[in-house]
Amino acid sequence: MIKEDKRAGKIKERYRRWFDARADWDVQAREDIDFYLGNHFTDQEASELAERNQMGLPIDRLYAAIEQFKAIITSKPPKFSAVGREDSDTKLGNVWKTILEYIWDNSDGDEVFKQVIHDFSVAGLGYFYGYIDPEADYGRGEVKFTYVDPFRVVVDPNSRNKWFDDASGMQLSTILTRDQLLDGYPSLGVPDKEGKILIDEIENIGIDDEDYPSSQNRQEGMSFTPDIVKDYDYGSQSQKYRIIEDFRKVKMPFFRVVDLQTGKEKILDNKNLQKLLEDKRTAEAFDRGLFDIVEVQQTRIQVTCIVGQIVLYESVLDTDIFPLVPVPNIWTNTPYPMSDVRKNKGFQRFLNKVMSLITSHAQASSGLKLLIPQGSVQDIEELERDWANPNATIEYDASFGEPHFPSPQPLAGSILQLPQMVEHYIDLNIGIFEMQQGDAGAAPRTSSGTMMMEDFGQRRSKSKLRDVEASLKRLGKLMYHLSKSHYTFQKTFRIVQPNNDLTEYTINKKLYDDKTKELQTIENDIGVGAFDVRVIGNSTMPSNKWGEWNIYMEAYQAGLIDKVEALKKTEIFDKEGVLQRTDLIAQLQQQLQGAQEEIKKLSGDLQTAHRESVSSRKKVEVEKFKGKLKEQEFDSKTKNTVSIDKLSNAVKLESEKLRLVTDAEKKRSQAQKGSGKLQTKE
């Protein structure tokens, strides 16, 4: 037999103490689960109902109320958001937002979230569990989270913080069969040098040693819960092992290293500080006092995993948040919160009792009792048989008296209103109402009034959601811490958005100088900086899609938002395809409009050119005609000039001839006059 490790002995001793302290809560939580499953009666109560000839069938109002509450809280998936503490960290904050969304999708976050809300509502306490899957991504590992059954977790009962921050530790129990244990840890089945197999030397647990408590109520219809099916595999009953993961807070040394020349500060652990000092130039800078080092103690979570009396592994997680993130419902200042089912079990029992009374009165009214004088009937059993026959003839001795029927008192009308009143109180306690379950009779007549009442009706659920978001915020911080220490290598994260948009970031991408081949910088180095991780409020609550769509449609028509924002509120699957097609259509329309304008412009230019061409041709013809006219005018003028010259010469010639003739006539006349005077004298 293997000697027990001291660490394993202490962990098992703490587990027994904390498990025993939780025993009363286990009983109550298991009864809450029974009420959710419809197992409302104990064996004694069911036997009493059978003696009254009544069925042990409850009027189950809790199941419908819890399911509606779960539907409201998980209507939409939550979203993580990372915000840098400095303005320069905005880009890296978007990187962290993508990483957290990647982890959520990679861990099936929507399904895990709904299961945690189920435990939150029914048992009063749900758990997220963050871990690193070493086999994922072909051995490089992935940060993931899942849910764990609240009965598997034990907590220090002295804790008084709502999220168990002040607890000295938490433990997670996992019961596995031999085959399951060997699947997870194959090295336990490998023989050593002496031929011994380690798993044969490990302590196993008893047959009745289980995490899930047994039911105290009668199982109506056989509810197959873990306490019932645990013995179905009879071959593995004596070969079960308990793995305990023990989480405790420890103090670890860290170093604030400040470069006095640049003022930059880095936070290093002991291992990274040693690597930094191995560089000669850095070591010389430290010796010259160019760096300032301050050692600080920080809280970290140490995990020790044991099975039986051996320790499987022990490590320190780079986070101060327990990997088991609780989601308590009705907090009682202890690690044992209450559920919505427990708050309403009394009302459910009262409803069952009222229905039992109504059923008893109905039985008394439908089957009247017959009172007969003693001795008037010889065979009572024969009378009972004949009484069931409507055509029977029954003899009796009238001297003893006549039989008569006692009439039952009428049932008060107020009794019939009790079931509805009890159902109303159950809905009021949980924070859901009939209108939210689709009851049109309880809704206002107008759509706006229905939307307003629906919004008012969700205020109780929103208060519950704030408690859940506080746990989601802690889960986001846990994922941030685990990712910061795990993703130290270059990795590309891709997220497909609901509208099919692809978001992609590459972290820890090393950029080298092309000439010297020296490292210049690291792009998206997630090992530096500090970020506030939060959850967007109201992200999981339902909304009236038609009302939202009308609001967004009006805003789109008014030009306040674009079509991309309007499409986000629709249930159209291929939003990206629609946007691409509408963009293509818009582009084609723009191109067509531009082409039409260009055609109009060209046709106008063509008309102008045609007019100009015609005008030019006309001008040419006119100019040609003008030229011809000018030639004709010149010829005419020339001819006229010649004619005028000829005429002028002729006129001059004739004038000269006329002058000569005139002069001759004058001379002749004078000569004649002279000869006449001479004759006279004589």
XYZ file of C-alpha atoms in Angstrom:
682
model
C 0.000 0.000 0.000
C 1.309 3.446 -0.899
C 2.175 5.680 2.013
C -0.236 8.585 2.316
C 1.075 12.003 1.347
C 0.718 14.534 4.174
C -0.847 17.054 1.809
C -3.449 14.497 0.748
C -4.298 13.723 4.391
C -4.869 17.412 5.213
C -6.993 17.955 2.106
C -9.204 14.945 2.866
C -9.632 16.071 6.457
C -10.755 19.552 5.306
C -13.111 17.974 2.810
C -14.829 15.903 5.526
C -15.236 18.925 7.800
C -16.618 21.200 5.112
C -18.817 18.460 3.640
C -20.389 17.725 7.032
C -21.008 21.442 7.571
C -22.960 21.500 4.316
C -25.161 18.486 5.131
C -28.287 20.459 6.095
C -28.063 22.586 2.972
C -27.741 19.412 0.881
C -31.029 18.083 2.262
C -32.867 21.341 1.550
C -31.344 21.758 -1.906
C -32.207 18.172 -2.829
C -35.797 18.770 -1.735
C -35.834 21.889 -3.917
C -34.753 19.757 -6.876
C -37.492 17.238 -6.079
C -40.113 19.986 -6.087
C -38.795 21.235 -9.446
C -39.039 17.685 -10.836
C -42.595 17.291 -9.525
C -41.816 15.004 -6.562
C -43.790 16.936 -3.933
C -44.925 14.168 -1.565
C -43.070 12.010 0.896
C -43.844 8.299 1.119
C -46.093 8.891 4.125
C -48.049 11.671 2.379
C -48.457 9.548 -0.734
C -49.747 6.606 1.355
C -52.323 8.823 3.093
C -53.578 10.075 -0.272
C -53.860 6.506 -1.514
C -55.929 5.558 1.551
C -58.324 8.401 0.662
C -58.578 7.000 -2.853
C -56.803 10.099 -4.219
C -53.909 10.315 -6.655
C -50.599 11.732 -5.493
C -50.548 14.088 -8.496
C -49.545 17.657 -7.565
C -50.635 20.823 -9.334
C -47.059 21.732 -10.259
C -46.828 25.509 -10.524
C -43.144 25.778 -9.608
C -41.833 24.055 -12.726
C -43.593 26.461 -15.104
C -42.509 29.491 -13.055
C -38.860 28.412 -12.907
C -38.736 27.619 -16.612
C -40.184 31.019 -17.471
C -37.691 32.738 -15.184
C -34.822 30.847 -16.852
C -36.163 31.817 -20.265
C -36.197 35.503 -19.277
C -32.720 35.533 -17.753
C -31.098 33.581 -20.612
C -33.004 35.195 -23.470
C -29.820 36.704 -24.906
C -26.197 35.632 -24.440
C -24.090 37.920 -22.247
C -21.170 39.840 -23.669
C -17.761 40.583 -22.220
C -16.056 43.929 -22.658
C -12.456 44.905 -21.861
C -11.519 48.516 -21.157
C -7.934 49.714 -20.834
C -6.997 51.888 -17.904
C -5.105 54.253 -20.212
C -6.117 55.806 -23.517
C -3.127 54.162 -25.200
C -4.565 50.720 -24.357
C -7.703 51.142 -26.481
C -6.490 48.876 -29.281
C -5.278 46.220 -26.863
C -8.604 46.489 -25.045
C -10.337 45.484 -28.298
C -7.919 42.563 -28.543
C -8.911 41.400 -25.064
C -12.574 41.764 -25.931
C -12.031 39.432 -28.893
C -10.096 36.945 -26.728
C -12.874 36.816 -24.139
C -15.515 36.326 -26.832
C -13.351 33.563 -28.316
C -13.157 31.807 -24.939
C -16.930 32.164 -24.496
C -17.638 30.575 -27.890
C -14.948 27.920 -27.463
C -16.453 26.912 -24.107
C -20.073 26.754 -25.375
C -20.797 29.673 -23.087
C -24.500 30.004 -23.927
C -25.246 26.409 -22.909
C -23.028 26.582 -19.821
C -24.649 29.857 -18.774
C -28.145 28.360 -18.973
C -27.148 25.357 -16.858
C -25.639 27.641 -14.215
C -28.867 29.676 -14.190
C -30.772 26.398 -13.718
C -28.742 25.578 -10.599
C -29.069 29.213 -9.517
C -32.874 29.015 -9.692
C -33.495 25.486 -8.415
C -30.723 24.741 -5.919
C -29.921 28.362 -5.036
C -26.270 28.160 -6.089
C -24.530 27.691 -9.428
C -20.832 27.494 -10.271
C -18.641 28.467 -13.211
C -15.349 26.601 -13.321
C -12.396 28.096 -15.220
C -9.582 25.828 -16.305
C -6.932 25.256 -18.965
C -7.525 22.364 -21.351
C -4.007 21.056 -22.089
C -5.063 18.902 -25.068
C -6.847 21.641 -26.994
C -5.256 23.348 -30.005
C -3.050 20.305 -30.591
C -1.322 20.450 -27.259
C -0.848 24.206 -26.970
C -3.831 24.412 -24.632
C -6.897 26.633 -24.436
C -8.461 28.613 -21.614
C -12.027 27.379 -21.077
C -14.794 27.333 -18.518
C -17.715 25.060 -17.721
C -20.306 24.533 -14.999
C -20.081 22.132 -12.082
C -22.810 20.672 -9.922
C -23.071 22.652 -6.665
C -23.050 19.394 -4.668
C -19.495 18.740 -5.870
C -18.137 21.939 -4.303
C -17.393 22.404 -0.609
C -16.474 25.785 0.850
C -15.089 27.020 4.123
C -18.283 27.508 6.215
C -16.721 30.551 7.916
C -16.945 32.601 4.714
C -19.185 35.665 4.877
C -18.500 37.134 1.450
C -21.126 36.726 -1.246
C -18.575 35.303 -3.685
C -16.521 33.498 -1.013
C -13.499 35.797 -1.382
C -12.758 35.566 2.344
C -12.897 31.750 2.379
C -9.695 29.979 3.352
C -10.256 27.585 0.484
C -12.607 25.750 -1.841
C -12.614 22.147 -2.992
C -14.030 20.398 -6.039
C -14.875 16.705 -5.751
C -15.054 14.427 -8.774
C -15.999 10.754 -8.441
C -14.681 8.585 -11.269
C -14.733 4.916 -12.075
C -11.494 3.024 -12.700
C -11.865 3.393 -16.463
C -12.617 7.108 -16.220
C -9.612 7.688 -13.975
C -7.292 5.822 -16.359
C -8.666 7.822 -19.295
C -7.724 11.052 -17.548
C -4.436 9.837 -16.049
C -3.036 6.946 -18.136
C 0.194 6.906 -16.108
C -1.709 5.433 -13.145
C -2.179 2.185 -15.107
C 1.438 1.745 -16.201
C 3.278 -1.004 -14.226
C 6.451 0.044 -12.434
C 9.734 -1.906 -12.299
C 8.277 -4.316 -9.783
C 5.178 -4.902 -11.909
C 2.841 -3.032 -9.574
C 0.101 -0.850 -10.999
C -0.318 2.404 -9.120
C -4.103 2.554 -9.477
C -4.416 -0.763 -7.609
C -2.685 0.840 -4.620
C -4.940 3.919 -4.503
C -7.726 4.144 -1.958
C -11.214 3.900 -3.426
C -14.441 5.146 -1.915
C -17.400 3.270 -0.476
C -20.503 2.299 -2.376
C -22.699 4.864 -0.616
C -20.102 7.642 -0.699
C -21.529 10.032 -3.285
C -21.638 13.795 -3.797
C -25.264 13.914 -4.895
C -27.658 13.542 -1.921
C -30.474 11.019 -1.950
C -34.117 12.034 -2.287
C -36.500 11.971 0.688
C -39.616 12.239 -1.504
C -41.389 9.665 -3.583
C -40.092 9.633 -7.151
C -43.142 10.168 -9.334
C -42.453 8.649 -12.727
C -38.904 7.699 -11.620
C -36.690 10.773 -11.893
C -33.294 9.497 -12.991
C -31.078 11.616 -10.779
C -27.419 10.734 -10.023
C -28.273 9.182 -6.637
C -30.488 6.638 -8.439
C -28.340 5.761 -11.457
C -25.060 5.543 -9.527
C -25.563 1.791 -8.935
C -26.730 0.863 -12.427
C -23.217 -0.198 -13.455
C -22.746 -2.944 -10.854
C -19.300 -3.786 -12.216
C -17.823 -0.446 -11.146
C -19.435 -0.100 -7.712
C -16.334 -1.202 -5.817
C -13.899 0.660 -8.109
C -14.751 4.316 -7.697
C -12.237 6.988 -6.787
C -12.619 10.536 -5.548
C -10.448 13.262 -7.055
C -10.285 16.397 -4.915
C -8.996 19.656 -6.325
C -8.073 21.855 -3.389
C -7.836 25.614 -4.001
C -6.120 27.729 -1.374
C -4.712 31.244 -1.225
C -0.955 31.641 -0.978
C 1.414 34.615 -1.013
C 3.826 34.817 -3.939
C 6.707 37.287 -4.422
C 6.494 39.685 -7.364
C 8.848 42.457 -8.415
C 8.081 45.931 -9.720
C 10.965 46.752 -12.044
C 11.150 50.432 -13.076
C 13.474 51.693 -15.815
C 14.704 54.995 -14.358
C 15.717 56.280 -17.797
C 12.409 55.756 -19.607
C 10.086 55.533 -16.612
C 8.539 52.267 -17.867
C 7.444 49.711 -15.292
C 7.143 45.933 -15.534
C 5.718 43.399 -13.109
C 7.799 40.223 -13.021
C 7.666 37.045 -11.018
C 10.765 35.345 -9.705
C 11.246 33.210 -12.826
C 11.018 36.099 -15.292
C 13.255 38.258 -13.116
C 15.953 35.595 -13.265
C 15.631 35.469 -17.056
C 15.990 39.237 -17.197
C 19.103 39.179 -15.052
C 20.728 36.518 -17.243
C 21.203 39.191 -19.914
C 24.651 40.752 -19.340
C 23.658 44.223 -20.488
C 20.609 44.203 -18.246
C 22.655 42.905 -15.327
C 25.193 45.712 -15.818
C 22.350 48.233 -15.924
C 21.073 46.849 -12.629
C 24.557 47.139 -11.122
C 24.787 50.779 -12.220
C 21.461 51.548 -10.580
C 19.548 52.246 -13.767
C 16.678 50.043 -12.586
C 14.647 50.191 -9.406
C 13.307 46.903 -8.001
C 10.593 46.640 -5.361
C 9.518 43.236 -4.052
C 5.819 42.848 -3.178
C 3.723 39.936 -1.922
C 0.634 39.104 -3.965
C -2.196 36.653 -3.341
C -2.393 33.759 -5.757
C -4.447 30.554 -5.921
C -2.630 27.289 -5.342
C -4.312 24.147 -6.650
C -3.438 20.709 -5.273
C -5.108 17.717 -6.887
C -5.235 14.399 -5.015
C -6.786 10.993 -5.538
C -6.848 8.700 -2.563
C -3.600 9.102 -0.662
C -1.446 10.462 -3.496
C -0.985 13.915 -5.015
C -1.532 14.047 -8.768
C -0.193 17.567 -9.271
C 0.290 20.914 -7.551
C 0.619 24.322 -9.174
C 0.014 28.021 -8.601
C -2.450 29.845 -10.818
C -1.644 33.421 -11.823
C -4.889 34.794 -10.377
C -6.300 35.846 -7.040
C -9.810 34.652 -7.942
C -10.906 31.113 -7.141
C -11.441 29.128 -10.384
C -14.807 28.107 -8.927
C -16.918 31.242 -9.443
C -20.168 31.035 -7.422
C -23.507 32.421 -8.590
C -25.590 32.651 -5.381
C -29.310 33.346 -5.560
C -30.820 34.506 -2.256
C -27.740 35.214 -0.200
C -27.909 34.435 3.519
C -24.456 35.808 4.517
C -23.200 32.222 4.427
C -21.980 29.844 1.703
C -25.465 28.288 1.782
C -27.885 30.523 -0.171
C -31.556 29.857 -0.809
C -33.306 29.208 -4.091
C -36.536 30.511 -5.564
C -37.986 27.025 -5.189
C -37.312 27.012 -1.447
C -39.041 30.383 -1.056
C -42.167 28.980 -2.693
C -42.290 25.401 -1.444
C -44.756 26.418 1.270
C -47.095 27.936 -1.316
C -46.782 24.806 -3.457
C -47.635 22.575 -0.477
C -50.608 24.819 0.326
C -51.766 24.584 -3.302
C -51.503 20.794 -3.159
C -53.499 20.747 0.100
C -56.247 22.974 -1.316
C -56.562 20.796 -4.389
C -56.721 17.718 -2.140
C -59.605 19.265 -0.180
C -61.432 20.213 -3.386
C -60.930 16.679 -4.695
C -62.217 15.183 -1.431
C -65.350 17.342 -1.598
C -65.879 16.345 -5.226
C -65.620 12.680 -4.240
C -68.109 13.150 -1.397
C -70.534 14.961 -3.717
C -70.309 12.482 -6.598
C -70.542 9.334 -4.442
C -73.345 9.921 -1.861
C -73.135 7.952 1.382
C -76.118 5.744 2.316
C -77.133 5.518 5.984
C -79.345 2.529 6.883
C -80.785 1.464 10.266
C -78.833 -1.311 11.894
C -80.358 -4.733 11.188
C -82.584 -3.579 8.317
C -80.320 -5.295 5.739
C -79.087 -8.845 6.095
C -76.030 -8.654 3.774
C -74.211 -5.293 3.625
C -71.777 -6.436 0.921
C -74.652 -7.524 -1.313
C -76.265 -4.110 -0.736
C -73.079 -2.353 -1.843
C -72.954 -4.449 -5.009
C -76.634 -3.854 -5.778
C -76.251 -0.123 -5.006
C -73.846 0.150 -7.923
C -76.496 -1.365 -10.253
C -78.960 1.348 -11.413
C -81.714 -1.249 -12.102
C -81.385 -3.278 -8.885
C -84.252 -4.078 -6.533
C -83.136 -3.938 -2.900
C -85.087 -5.380 0.022
C -84.910 -3.957 3.536
C -86.887 -4.218 6.827
C -88.898 -1.000 7.085
C -89.682 -1.650 10.738
C -86.162 -0.606 11.602
C -86.530 2.702 9.743
C -85.957 4.119 6.273
C -82.509 4.681 4.729
C -81.464 8.282 3.963
C -78.592 10.208 2.340
C -76.517 12.781 4.250
C -76.013 15.779 1.916
C -72.482 17.296 1.999
C -72.138 20.982 2.780
C -71.623 23.101 -0.349
C -68.056 24.223 -0.966
C -67.491 27.934 -0.350
C -66.691 29.994 -3.422
C -63.643 31.509 -1.707
C -62.046 28.038 -1.590
C -62.120 27.831 -5.378
C -60.246 31.160 -5.588
C -57.386 29.965 -3.387
C -55.461 28.111 -6.164
C -55.391 31.232 -8.326
C -54.263 33.359 -5.382
C -51.471 30.908 -4.508
C -50.290 30.804 -8.126
C -50.221 34.607 -8.136
C -48.007 34.671 -5.019
C -45.620 32.142 -6.562
C -45.310 34.285 -9.690
C -44.899 37.390 -7.528
C -42.068 35.843 -5.501
C -40.160 34.656 -8.547
C -40.800 37.859 -10.482
C -42.702 36.519 -13.480
C -46.323 37.053 -14.408
C -48.904 35.390 -16.589
C -48.567 38.038 -19.294
C -44.886 37.157 -19.653
C -45.854 33.531 -20.219
C -47.967 34.420 -23.250
C -51.368 34.739 -21.534
C -53.223 37.165 -23.815
C -56.041 37.546 -21.294
C -53.686 39.207 -18.806
C -52.223 41.627 -21.356
C -53.441 45.188 -22.051
C -55.491 45.816 -25.164
C -52.939 48.027 -26.892
C -49.503 46.968 -28.107
C -47.820 49.977 -26.466
C -49.465 49.104 -23.145
C -48.279 45.502 -23.489
C -44.716 46.658 -24.173
C -44.812 48.968 -21.173
C -46.172 46.267 -18.867
C -43.598 43.810 -20.160
C -40.819 46.270 -19.403
C -42.177 46.876 -15.907
C -42.566 43.142 -15.353
C -38.885 42.542 -16.063
C -37.617 44.797 -13.297
C -37.577 41.990 -10.734
C -35.751 39.757 -13.186
C -33.273 42.565 -13.891
C -32.454 42.729 -10.189
C -31.651 39.010 -10.281
C -29.635 39.576 -13.430
C -27.436 42.143 -11.676
C -26.390 39.454 -9.192
C -25.646 37.072 -12.041
C -23.671 39.744 -13.915
C -21.483 40.272 -10.863
C -20.477 36.612 -11.092
C -20.012 36.903 -14.862
C -17.710 39.857 -14.276
C -15.606 37.746 -11.929
C -15.567 34.975 -14.523
C -14.327 37.482 -17.099
C -11.516 38.594 -14.769
C -10.597 34.965 -14.142
C -10.448 34.311 -17.896
C -8.321 37.442 -18.294
C -5.835 36.296 -15.639
C -5.606 32.733 -16.966
C -5.224 33.931 -20.570
C -2.538 36.431 -19.643
C -0.392 33.694 -18.135
C -1.218 30.967 -20.677
C -1.242 32.678 -24.078
C 2.433 33.628 -24.083
C 2.917 32.393 -27.654
C 1.798 33.860 -30.963
C -1.831 32.967 -31.644
C -4.565 34.248 -33.923
C -8.075 34.602 -32.534
C -10.989 34.650 -34.958
C -14.557 35.457 -33.979
C -17.539 35.242 -36.338
C -20.105 37.837 -35.312
C -23.878 37.179 -35.527
C -23.995 39.175 -38.784
C -21.213 36.919 -40.175
C -18.549 39.626 -39.828
C -15.110 38.217 -39.026
C -13.017 39.769 -36.271
C -9.404 38.659 -36.185
C -6.447 39.569 -33.959
C -2.975 38.075 -33.648
C -1.357 38.359 -30.223
C 2.319 38.294 -29.222
C 3.374 38.848 -32.838
C 7.129 39.482 -32.884
C 8.398 42.087 -35.354
C 12.086 41.898 -36.338
C 14.352 44.340 -38.152
C 14.915 43.176 -41.726
C 18.621 44.001 -41.656
C 19.821 43.218 -38.150
C 17.185 40.500 -37.514
C 16.809 41.866 -33.995
C 13.506 41.983 -32.190
C 12.057 45.457 -32.506
C 8.707 45.126 -30.789
C 5.895 42.708 -29.947
C 2.549 43.552 -31.492
C -0.497 42.987 -29.235
C 1.608 41.884 -26.267
C -1.069 40.737 -23.809
C 1.467 40.219 -21.067
C 1.568 43.935 -20.341
C -1.073 46.346 -19.167
C -4.065 45.980 -16.892
C -7.667 45.960 -18.013
C -11.063 46.232 -16.409
C -13.240 43.375 -17.588
C -16.953 43.860 -17.281
C -20.221 42.493 -18.598
C -22.585 44.655 -20.614
C -25.718 45.264 -18.558
C -29.144 44.021 -19.672
C -27.487 41.816 -22.273
C -29.362 38.652 -21.332
C -32.837 40.109 -20.877
C -35.516 39.602 -23.542
C -36.982 42.461 -25.492
C -40.010 43.065 -27.681
C -38.504 42.547 -31.125
C -41.435 44.152 -32.953
C -41.333 47.215 -30.727
C -37.560 47.527 -31.119
C -37.818 47.056 -34.859
C -40.442 49.804 -35.143
C -38.233 52.173 -33.139
C -35.180 51.396 -35.271
C -37.213 51.623 -38.470
C -38.489 55.075 -37.516
C -34.948 56.154 -36.631
C -33.703 54.816 -39.976
C -36.447 56.601 -41.891
C -35.637 59.804 -40.001
C -31.985 59.439 -40.988
C -30.734 59.083 -37.405
C -29.137 55.665 -38.030
C -27.905 53.779 -41.062
C -29.212 50.525 -42.499
C -26.462 48.489 -40.811
C -27.678 49.485 -37.352
C -31.286 48.846 -38.375
C -30.472 45.359 -39.675
C -28.916 44.403 -36.328
C -32.376 44.314 -34.762
C -33.821 41.939 -37.319
C -33.775 38.140 -37.370
C -32.383 38.048 -40.901
C -29.613 35.463 -40.824
C -27.420 36.595 -43.708
C -27.126 40.225 -42.674
C -23.702 40.557 -44.255
C -24.984 39.151 -47.549
C -27.925 41.537 -47.469
C -25.595 44.456 -46.814
C -23.261 43.367 -49.585
C -26.107 42.950 -52.038
C -27.711 46.259 -51.054
C -24.307 47.940 -51.301
C -23.801 46.357 -54.730
C -27.258 47.477 -55.815
C -26.555 50.948 -54.471
C -23.235 50.994 -56.304
C -24.890 49.842 -59.519
C -27.616 52.433 -59.064
C -24.976 55.094 -58.530
C -23.097 53.882 -61.587
C -26.307 53.805 -63.598
C -27.204 57.287 -62.425
C -23.728 58.467 -63.300
C -23.946 56.778 -66.692
C -27.332 58.357 -67.319
C -25.977 61.741 -66.367
C -22.969 61.141 -68.607
C -25.259 60.056 -71.451
C -27.349 63.179 -70.952
C -24.200 65.235 -70.902
C -22.794 63.526 -73.994
C -26.088 63.772 -75.850
C -26.180 67.456 -74.945
C -22.612 67.836 -76.110
C -23.498 65.906 -79.229
C -26.446 68.174 -79.910
C -24.273 71.204 -79.303
C -21.577 69.791 -81.547
C -24.186 69.039 -84.215
C -25.536 72.543 -83.971
C -22.037 73.929 -84.069
C -21.227 71.709 -87.040
C -24.343 72.837 -88.896
C -23.584 76.418 -87.988
C -20.016 75.957 -89.158
C -21.158 74.483 -92.438
C -23.623 77.305 -92.841
C -20.911 79.793 -92.083
C -18.665 78.122 -94.645
C -21.409 78.220 -97.240
C -22.188 81.811 -96.382
C -18.518 82.700 -96.563
C -18.255 80.906 -99.873
C -21.337 82.745 -101.076
C -19.934 85.962 -99.740
C -16.754 85.265 -101.625
C -18.655 84.626 -104.806
C -20.697 87.751 -104.209
C -17.534 89.680 -103.619
C -16.069 88.285 -106.860
C -19.242 89.131 -108.707
C -19.305 92.505 -107.022
C -15.675 93.017 -107.994
C -16.328 91.909 -111.520
C -19.412 94.078 -111.634
C -17.517 96.969 -110.191
C -14.707 96.360 -112.657
C -17.097 96.139 -115.523
C -18.951 99.176 -114.301
C -15.669 101.015 -113.916
C -14.651 100.097 -117.459
C -18.079 100.984 -118.769
C -18.012 104.227 -116.874
C -14.536 104.891 -118.154
C -15.633 104.097 -121.700
C -18.762 106.173 -121.229
C -16.737 108.933 -119.687
C -14.268 108.798 -122.551
C -17.143 108.741 -125.012
C -18.771 111.625 -123.233
C -15.461 113.474 -123.182
C -14.944 112.657 -126.835
C -18.415 113.757 -127.740
C -18.044 116.762 -125.488
C -14.778 117.591 -127.198
C -16.381 117.059 -130.599
C -19.338 119.177 -129.510
C -16.932 121.823 -128.274
C -15.040 121.770 -131.499
C -18.218 121.960 -133.449
C -19.442 124.693 -131.227
C -16.151 126.522 -131.528
C -16.332 126.169 -135.318
C -19.878 127.368 -135.375
C -18.904 130.271 -133.188
C -16.034 131.137 -135.517
C -18.234 130.808 -138.551
C -20.901 132.803 -136.921
C -18.411 135.467 -136.037
C -17.042 135.390 -139.478
C -20.479 135.810 -140.959
C -21.195 138.671 -138.590
C -17.926 140.340 -139.643
C -18.710 140.031 -143.327
C -22.128 141.469 -142.773
C -20.790 144.546 -141.098
C -18.421 145.168 -143.966
C -21.176 145.035 -146.465
C -23.130 147.448 -144.465
C -20.353 149.933 -144.438
C -20.019 149.794 -147.937
